[in-house]
PDB file of C-alpha atoms in Angstrom:
ATOM      1  CA  MET J 452     -11.480  45.129 156.115  1.00  0.00           C
ATOM      2  CA  VAL J 453      -8.943  45.076 153.281  1.00  0.00           C
ATOM      3  CA  GLU J 454      -7.508  48.333 152.007  1.00  0.00           C
ATOM      4  CA  PHE J 455      -6.045  48.632 148.538  1.00  0.00           C
ATOM      5  CA  LYS J 456      -3.541  51.133 147.285  1.00  0.00           C
ATOM      6  CA  LEU J 457      -5.015  52.568 144.112  1.00  0.00           C
ATOM      7  CA  THR J 458      -3.003  53.026 140.942  1.00  0.00           C
ATOM      8  CA  LYS J 459      -4.144  55.202 138.083  1.00  0.00           C
ATOM      9  CA  LEU J 460      -6.985  52.869 137.093  1.00  0.00           C
ATOM     10  CA  GLY J 461      -7.514  50.477 140.000  1.00  0.00           C
ATOM     11  CA  PRO J 462      -6.124  48.529 142.954  1.00  0.00           C
ATOM     12  CA  SER J 463      -2.398  47.851 143.161  1.00  0.00           C
ATOM     13  CA  HIS J 464      -2.727  44.053 142.880  1.00  0.00           C
ATOM     14  CA  ILE J 465      -4.263  44.261 139.388  1.00  0.00           C
ATOM     15  CA  HIS J 466      -1.917  44.975 136.486  1.00  0.00           C
ATOM     16  CA  THR J 467      -2.903  45.895 132.921  1.00  0.00           C
ATOM     17  CA  PRO J 468      -0.930  47.491 130.078  1.00  0.00           C
ATOM     18  CA  HIS J 469      -2.674  50.855 130.497  1.00  0.00           C
ATOM     19  CA  ASP J 470      -2.823  51.240 134.280  1.00  0.00           C
ATOM     20  CA  GLY J 471       0.033  53.743 134.443  1.00  0.00           C
ATOM     21  CA  GLY J 472       2.548  51.408 136.113  1.00  0.00           C
ATOM     22  CA  GLY J 473       5.068  51.298 133.277  1.00  0.00           C
ATOM     23  CA  ALA J 474       6.689  48.288 131.651  1.00  0.00           C
ATOM     24  CA  ARG J 475       6.700  45.098 133.732  1.00  0.00           C
ATOM     25  CA  ASP J 476       7.634  41.434 133.520  1.00  0.00           C
ATOM     26  CA  VAL J 477       5.085  38.882 134.732  1.00  0.00           C
ATOM     27  CA  PHE J 478       6.081  35.545 136.238  1.00  0.00           C
ATOM     28  CA  VAL J 479       3.765  32.623 137.060  1.00  0.00           C
ATOM     29  CA  ASP J 480       5.334  30.024 139.355  1.00  0.00           C
ATOM     30  CA  GLY J 481       8.760  31.425 138.474  1.00  0.00           C
ATOM     31  CA  LYS J 482       8.337  31.266 134.675  1.00  0.00           C
ATOM     32  CA  LYS J 483       8.179  34.442 132.588  1.00  0.00           C
ATOM     33  CA  VAL J 484       4.983  34.898 130.551  1.00  0.00           C
ATOM     34  CA  GLU J 485       4.890  37.001 127.372  1.00  0.00           C
ATOM     35  CA  GLY J 486       1.820  38.714 125.929  1.00  0.00           C
ATOM     36  CA  VAL J 487       0.128  39.392 129.280  1.00  0.00           C
ATOM     37  CA  PHE J 488      -2.832  41.773 129.213  1.00  0.00           C
ATOM     38  CA  TYR J 489      -4.175  41.136 132.731  1.00  0.00           C
ATOM     39  CA  ALA J 490      -2.486  39.988 135.935  1.00  0.00           C
ATOM     40  CA  ASP J 491      -3.988  39.755 139.423  1.00  0.00           C
ATOM     41  CA  THR J 492      -1.357  38.994 142.065  1.00  0.00           C
ATOM     42  CA  LYS J 493      -3.893  38.581 144.863  1.00  0.00           C
ATOM     43  CA  ARG J 494      -6.031  35.942 143.107  1.00  0.00           C
ATOM     44  CA  GLY J 495      -3.119  34.378 141.187  1.00  0.00           C
ATOM     45  CA  ILE J 496      -4.560  34.875 137.698  1.00  0.00           C
ATOM     46  CA  VAL J 497      -2.794  35.841 134.458  1.00  0.00           C
ATOM     47  CA  ASP J 498      -4.526  36.272 131.085  1.00  0.00           C
ATOM     48  CA  TYR J 499      -2.292  36.358 128.018  1.00  0.00           C
ATOM     49  CA  TRP J 500      -2.238  35.968 124.239  1.00  0.00           C
ATOM     50  CA  PRO J 501      -0.087  32.978 123.206  1.00  0.00           C
ATOM     51  CA  LYS J 502       2.364  33.201 120.304  1.00  0.00           C
ATOM     52  CA  PRO J 503       1.554  32.828 117.452  1.00  0.00           C
ATOM     53  CA  MET J 504      -1.692  34.713 117.992  1.00  0.00           C
ATOM     54  CA  ARG J 505      -4.777  32.896 116.740  1.00  0.00           C
ATOM     55  CA  ILE J 506      -8.156  34.374 115.837  1.00  0.00           C
ATOM     56  CA  HIS J 507     -11.454  32.751 116.793  1.00  0.00           C
ATOM     57  CA  LYS J 508     -13.116  31.610 113.565  1.00  0.00           C
ATOM     58  CA  ARG J 509     -16.583  32.934 114.379  1.00  0.00           C
ATOM     59  CA  GLY J 510     -15.984  35.683 116.897  1.00  0.00           C
ATOM     60  CA  LYS J 511     -13.134  37.346 114.946  1.00  0.00           C
ATOM     61  CA  ARG J 512     -11.312  38.029 118.218  1.00  0.00           C
ATOM     62  CA  PRO J 513      -7.923  36.864 119.484  1.00  0.00           C
ATOM     63  CA  ILE J 514      -7.902  33.644 121.485  1.00  0.00           C
ATOM     64  CA  SER J 515      -6.491  34.147 124.976  1.00  0.00           C
ATOM     65  CA  ARG J 516      -5.314  31.752 127.673  1.00  0.00           C
ATOM     66  CA  ARG J 517      -5.433  31.878 131.478  1.00  0.00           C
ATOM     67  CA  LEU J 518      -2.774  30.708 133.900  1.00  0.00           C
ATOM     68  CA  ARG J 519      -3.197  30.256 137.641  1.00  0.00           C
ATOM     69  CA  GLY J 520      -0.530  30.058 140.305  1.00  0.00           C
ATOM     70  CA  HIS J 521       1.859  32.276 142.225  1.00  0.00           C
ATOM     71  CA  VAL J 522       1.952  35.543 140.235  1.00  0.00           C
ATOM     72  CA  GLU J 523       4.816  38.010 140.567  1.00  0.00           C
ATOM     73  CA  VAL J 524       4.985  41.307 138.679  1.00  0.00           C
ATOM     74  CA  VAL J 525       8.395  43.004 138.389  1.00  0.00           C
ATOM     75  CA  ARG J 526       8.990  46.443 136.942  1.00  0.00           C
ATOM     76  CA  LYS J 527      11.463  46.372 134.058  1.00  0.00           C
ATOM     77  CA  ALA J 528      14.732  48.178 134.802  1.00  0.00           C
ATOM     78  CA  ASP J 529      15.133  49.744 131.362  1.00  0.00           C
ATOM     79  CA  GLY J 530      11.475  50.837 131.110  1.00  0.00           C
ATOM     80  CA  ARG J 531      10.749  49.018 127.838  1.00  0.00           C
TER      81      ARG J 531
END
């Protein structure tokens, strides 16, 4: 049985902007990814909005991308 340490809004291996963990940098296979809105270190998944942000022509929503690999989340030292 796997036990998870819970953060404010979920397990500790899932990171979102509003989970109460503060500002963090996300790396996939050693490369920093900007615009991340979901990261799962256990499954190796990162969802992000690429720059420049594009809007889906029919759905009127931002187009996101998914990366897979070794995911590392590091808390920013300055808290920004």
